[in-house]
Amino acid sequence: MRTLALLAALAAGLPVPAGADILVATRSVRGQTILGPGDVAVIEGDVVGTLIAPEEAIGQEARVNLYAGRPIRVTDVGPPAIIERNQIVTLRFQSGGLVIAADARALDRAGVGDALRVMNLASRNTVTGFVAPDGSVVVGASMKP
């Protein structure tokens, strides 16, 4: 089928689409599973918004259920979660030399660098920050850890 499309494009004088690779799951993978080399494969295809190299997925966590043979989208995987829903975390605000820390409850799961909503346990206010490598959540002027 692809060969016929290429021949038709050449005959009509149209630009020939470049072949592309996409990454697919080799088996059904449940969400919250860390992907290994045997979980993904590269096939020929052209789907916008999908991963194209195994290195982009290996070691990442499946954010949704992945199904065998289906393309893996960029949003389907992410860094492994280090914070679980309802976990008590340290909420940090940093500005220059000033550091304010408080306890907060995580309202979702998140990995390093992910945005995460947390509820400050003292004030009951909900804020959004970014997960730092040490497992704390940073808010304020320098939000990215």
XYZ file of N, CA and C in Angstrom:
435
model
N 0.829 -1.186 0.000
C 0.000 0.000 0.000
C 0.874 1.251 0.000
N 1.910 1.245 0.838
C 2.808 2.398 0.909
C 3.539 2.565 -0.416
N 3.917 1.465 -1.054
C 4.615 1.530 -2.337
C 3.737 2.178 -3.393
N 2.444 1.836 -3.424
C 1.526 2.445 -4.389
C 1.413 3.947 -4.161
N 1.368 4.365 -2.915
C 1.274 5.793 -2.607
C 2.535 6.522 -3.061
N 3.699 5.895 -2.865
C 4.958 6.502 -3.308
C 5.004 6.624 -4.822
N 4.578 5.560 -5.538
C 4.572 5.596 -7.002
C 3.606 6.652 -7.521
N 2.447 6.769 -6.892
C 1.469 7.776 -7.303
C 2.017 9.183 -7.082
N 2.710 9.398 -5.982
C 3.290 10.712 -5.694
C 4.369 11.053 -6.710
N 5.204 10.067 -7.055
C 6.254 10.301 -8.054
C 5.651 10.615 -9.420
N 4.612 9.856 -9.814
C 3.986 10.052 -11.124
C 3.323 11.414 -11.219
N 2.769 11.893 -10.135
C 2.079 13.181 -10.146
C 3.033 14.352 -9.953
N 4.299 14.062 -9.715
C 5.272 15.126 -9.505
C 5.167 15.756 -8.119
N 4.502 15.074 -7.206
C 4.362 15.582 -5.833
C 5.594 15.221 -5.029
N 5.850 15.953 -3.949
C 6.978 15.581 -3.095
C 6.711 14.223 -2.447
N 7.730 13.428 -2.385
C 7.609 12.089 -1.810
C 7.715 12.197 -0.291
N 6.729 11.668 0.436
C 6.825 11.732 1.892
C 8.001 10.908 2.400
N 8.717 11.468 3.343
C 9.861 10.756 3.904
C 9.367 9.649 4.825
N 10.060 8.527 4.797
C 9.705 7.438 5.703
C 10.058 7.834 7.121
N 9.236 7.422 8.041
C 9.476 7.764 9.438
C 9.309 6.525 10.284
N 9.852 6.578 11.468
C 9.717 5.482 12.421
C 8.885 5.961 13.594
N 8.143 5.031 14.168
C 7.391 5.325 15.375
C 7.644 4.215 16.389
N 7.424 4.541 17.634
C 7.620 3.587 18.715
C 6.269 3.010 19.113
N 6.208 1.677 19.228
C 4.977 1.003 19.643
C 5.267 0.086 20.825
N 4.221 -0.246 21.550
C 4.348 -1.210 22.642
C 4.370 -2.610 22.045
N 5.207 -3.481 22.584
C 5.281 -4.856 22.085
C 4.276 -5.764 22.793
N 3.757 -5.286 23.915
C 2.772 -6.047 24.685
C 1.902 -5.047 25.430
N 0.823 -5.499 26.013
C 0.000 -4.609 26.834
C 0.755 -4.278 28.112
N 0.821 -3.003 28.433
C 1.544 -2.526 29.612
C 0.574 -1.693 30.439
N 0.445 -2.043 31.704
C -0.439 -1.286 32.596
C 0.192 0.049 32.960
N -0.641 1.033 33.219
C -0.170 2.322 33.684
C 0.617 2.146 34.975
N 1.549 3.029 35.233
C 2.418 3.029 36.405
C 3.487 1.939 36.350
N 3.735 1.381 35.168
C 4.778 0.383 34.967
C 5.990 1.056 34.340
N 7.179 0.732 34.839
C 8.414 1.258 34.257
C 8.713 0.449 32.999
N 8.945 1.135 31.879
C 9.173 0.460 30.604
C 10.618 -0.019 30.474
N 10.762 -1.237 29.964
C 12.072 -1.822 29.713
C 12.287 -2.021 28.222
N 13.462 -2.499 27.820
C 13.772 -2.685 26.400
C 12.810 -3.638 25.684
N 12.296 -4.641 26.381
C 11.391 -5.594 25.747
C 9.963 -5.106 25.603
N 9.670 -3.929 26.139
C 8.303 -3.403 26.104
C 8.015 -2.544 24.887
N 9.064 -2.133 24.151
C 8.877 -1.220 23.025
C 9.615 -1.724 21.784
N 9.134 -1.292 20.630
C 9.776 -1.633 19.356
C 9.573 -0.475 18.389
N 10.474 -0.357 17.432
C 10.384 0.680 16.406
C 9.822 0.033 15.144
N 8.786 0.665 14.579
C 8.230 0.202 13.305
C 8.139 1.384 12.356
N 7.947 1.088 11.078
C 7.806 2.152 10.093
C 6.388 2.698 10.171
N 6.295 3.991 10.174
C 4.993 4.647 10.222
C 5.184 6.143 10.340
N 4.082 6.855 10.325
C 4.147 8.304 10.407
C 2.927 8.790 11.171
N 3.074 8.897 12.482
C 1.994 9.372 13.337
C 2.528 10.562 14.122
N 1.875 11.692 13.988
C 2.302 12.915 14.668
C 2.109 12.772 16.172
N 3.091 13.242 16.945
C 2.977 13.251 18.397
C 3.389 11.966 19.077
N 4.078 11.080 18.345
C 4.516 9.825 18.947
C 6.023 9.830 19.169
N 6.462 8.954 20.037
C 7.894 8.783 20.258
C 8.491 8.066 19.062
N 9.801 8.286 18.809
C 10.416 7.666 17.638
C 11.620 6.802 17.971
N 12.129 6.907 19.199
C 13.321 6.138 19.563
C 13.083 5.421 20.892
N 13.598 4.201 21.027
C 13.412 3.453 22.277
C 13.956 4.188 23.495
N 15.044 4.949 23.330
C 15.644 5.668 24.458
C 14.683 6.667 25.088
N 13.695 7.122 24.312
C 12.727 8.084 24.830
C 11.747 7.441 25.808
N 11.596 6.124 25.757
C 10.607 5.449 26.594
C 11.211 4.538 27.654
N 12.346 3.931 27.361
C 12.948 2.987 28.311
C 13.336 3.718 29.590
N 12.894 3.173 30.720
C 13.154 3.778 32.014
C 12.085 4.774 32.439
N 11.177 5.083 31.528
C 10.074 5.993 31.848
C 8.882 5.177 32.372
N 7.943 5.851 32.999
C 6.758 5.197 33.544
C 5.588 5.404 32.590
N 4.841 4.337 32.344
C 3.634 4.455 31.534
C 2.597 5.237 32.335
N 2.131 6.339 31.795
C 1.124 7.161 32.479
C -0.282 6.632 32.227
N -0.451 5.860 31.162
C -1.729 5.254 30.785
C -1.458 3.809 30.398
N -2.501 3.025 30.210
C -2.317 1.665 29.706
C -1.860 1.749 28.253
N -0.824 0.972 27.915
C -0.318 0.910 26.545
C -0.727 -0.439 25.967
N -1.100 -0.455 24.703
C -1.572 -1.693 24.086
C -0.628 -2.119 22.966
N -0.438 -3.420 22.835
C 0.491 -3.993 21.861
C 0.193 -3.484 20.453
N 1.238 -3.020 19.771
C 1.121 -2.585 18.388
C 0.647 -1.157 18.209
N 0.219 -0.509 19.272
C -0.258 0.873 19.148
C 0.892 1.849 19.402
N 0.898 2.971 18.675
C 1.954 3.968 18.864
C 1.947 4.520 20.287
N 3.124 4.857 20.786
C 3.260 5.456 22.110
C 3.402 6.960 21.919
N 2.428 7.704 22.435
C 2.440 9.161 22.317
C 3.374 9.768 23.362
N 3.799 10.977 23.118
C 4.700 11.685 24.026
C 4.091 11.782 25.420
N 2.794 12.009 25.504
C 2.121 12.170 26.794
C 1.808 10.851 27.490
N 2.050 9.725 26.835
C 1.755 8.405 27.419
C 2.792 7.961 28.442
N 3.974 8.568 28.427
C 5.046 8.183 29.345
C 5.624 9.420 30.011
N 6.281 9.201 31.145
C 6.912 10.311 31.853
C 7.870 9.768 32.888
N 8.511 10.664 33.616
C 9.460 10.197 34.628
C 8.736 9.366 35.683
N 9.411 8.372 36.241
C 8.783 7.542 37.280
C 8.345 8.403 38.467
N 7.177 8.087 38.987
C 6.646 8.847 40.118
C 7.481 8.593 41.368
N 7.811 9.676 42.069
C 8.493 9.545 43.356
C 7.578 10.018 44.482
N 6.439 10.606 44.088
C 5.439 11.046 45.062
C 4.116 10.372 44.720
N 3.489 9.779 45.721
C 2.195 9.131 45.553
C 1.077 10.050 46.034
N -0.112 9.828 45.538
C -1.286 10.588 45.978
C -1.456 10.441 47.488
N -1.785 11.519 48.164
C -2.008 11.601 49.617
C -0.726 11.519 50.449
N 0.418 11.426 49.822
C 1.686 11.399 50.556
C 1.954 12.781 51.153
N 2.512 12.809 52.355
C 2.905 14.071 52.978
C 4.283 14.441 52.431
N 4.392 15.659 51.893
C 5.633 16.136 51.283
C 6.016 17.476 51.898
N 7.255 17.876 51.669
C 7.709 19.199 52.102
C 7.443 20.188 50.980
N 6.739 21.250 51.308
C 6.438 22.330 50.375
C 7.454 23.434 50.643
N 8.214 23.823 49.601
C 9.279 24.822 49.785
C 9.036 26.042 48.928
N 9.239 27.203 49.539
C 9.265 28.471 48.817
C 10.674 29.030 48.979
N 11.301 29.391 47.857
C 12.655 29.941 47.902
C 12.693 31.257 47.149
N 13.309 32.251 47.777
C 13.511 33.531 47.120
C 14.803 34.113 47.688
N 15.835 34.135 46.878
C 17.142 34.588 47.351
C 17.613 33.665 48.469
N 17.939 34.242 49.624
C 18.390 33.441 50.767
C 17.255 32.977 51.657
N 16.021 33.412 51.365
C 14.865 33.047 52.172
C 14.310 31.700 51.744
N 14.132 30.791 52.694
C 13.525 29.494 52.422
C 12.427 29.263 53.453
N 11.212 29.018 52.982
C 10.091 28.708 53.866
C 9.639 27.296 53.525
N 9.499 26.463 54.551
C 9.087 25.066 54.329
C 7.841 24.778 55.156
N 6.963 23.957 54.605
C 5.739 23.550 55.298
C 5.380 22.148 54.845
N 4.577 21.471 55.635
C 4.082 20.152 55.242
C 2.860 20.311 54.355
N 2.748 19.435 53.359
C 1.617 19.479 52.438
C 1.240 18.057 52.039
N 0.020 17.906 51.574
C -0.470 16.610 51.106
C -0.537 16.640 49.577
N 0.078 15.640 48.935
C 0.060 15.543 47.476
C -1.339 15.163 47.012
N -1.845 15.841 46.001
C -3.177 15.561 45.486
C -3.156 14.660 44.262
N -1.962 14.202 43.866
C -1.821 13.280 42.739
C -0.451 12.630 42.799
N -0.152 11.741 41.842
C 1.173 11.136 41.711
C 2.016 12.040 40.818
N 3.335 12.044 41.027
C 4.187 12.879 40.180
C 5.633 12.416 40.240
N 6.356 12.702 39.166
C 7.782 12.416 39.076
C 8.574 13.708 39.101
N 9.879 13.596 39.099
C 10.764 14.757 39.130
C 10.460 15.680 37.947
N 10.269 16.962 38.252
C 10.001 17.960 37.217
C 8.538 18.131 36.870
N 7.676 17.243 37.347
C 6.249 17.352 37.055
C 5.605 18.434 37.908
N 4.591 19.080 37.359
C 3.773 20.007 38.136
C 2.864 19.165 39.031
N 2.683 19.607 40.269
C 1.893 18.842 41.235
C 1.098 19.791 42.120
N -0.195 19.506 42.240
C -1.025 20.260 43.173
C -0.891 19.625 44.550
N -0.696 20.472 45.552
C -0.587 20.016 46.932
C -1.446 20.915 47.813
N -1.864 20.358 48.960
C -2.629 21.136 49.923
C -1.760 21.380 51.146
N -1.522 22.659 51.457
C -0.770 23.036 52.644
C -1.574 22.574 53.864
N -0.979 21.758 54.728
C -1.710 21.191 55.859
C -2.069 22.232 56.911
N -1.270 23.287 57.037
C -1.546 24.310 58.044
C -2.673 25.250 57.607
N -2.629 25.703 56.363
C -3.604 26.691 55.894
C -4.757 26.084 55.106
N -4.611 24.848 54.673
C -5.589 24.157 53.819
C -5.707 24.781 52.422
N -4.779 25.635 52.049
C -4.753 26.216 50.708
C -4.120 25.229 49.740
N -4.621 25.220 48.512
C -4.075 24.366 47.470
C -3.191 25.210 46.554
N -1.975 24.725 46.316
C -1.032 25.411 45.437
C -0.432 24.399 44.464
N 0.163 24.916 43.401
C 0.828 24.060 42.420
C 2.315 24.377 42.421
N 3.117 23.335 42.456
C 4.565 23.499 42.412
C 5.170 22.417 41.539
N 6.488 22.355 41.524
C 7.198 21.360 40.733
C 7.974 20.438 41.657
N 7.997 19.162 41.315
C 8.674 18.160 42.142
C 10.183 18.265 41.936
N 10.896 18.415 43.035
C 12.358 18.480 43.027
C 12.922 17.064 43.150
N 14.182 16.854 42.772
C 14.782 15.518 42.859
C 14.781 14.926 44.272
N 14.745 15.785 45.306
C 14.735 15.270 46.675
C 13.335 14.909 47.163
N 12.316 15.065 46.309
C 10.951 14.700 46.673
C 10.143 15.829 47.275
N 10.740 17.001 47.408
C 9.986 18.156 47.902
C 9.278 18.811 46.724
N 8.339 19.712 47.040
C 7.603 20.448 46.006
C 7.963 21.917 46.145
N 8.474 22.504 45.063
C 8.970 23.880 45.077
C 7.923 24.794 44.455
N 7.603 25.879 45.176
C 6.696 26.904 44.662
C 7.386 28.251 44.734
N 6.848 29.234 44.031
C 7.394 30.587 44.134
C 8.123 31.025 42.887
N 8.948 32.042 43.071
C 9.641 32.684 41.954
C 10.517 31.710 41.163
N 11.239 30.856 41.862
C 12.111 29.890 41.172
C 11.460 28.513 41.217
N 10.305 28.382 40.556
C 9.495 27.177 40.675
C 10.165 25.926 40.148
N 10.840 26.003 39.035
C 11.484 24.803 38.491
C 12.663 24.440 39.374
N 12.736 23.158 39.820
C 13.854 22.738 40.688
C 15.172 22.750 39.959
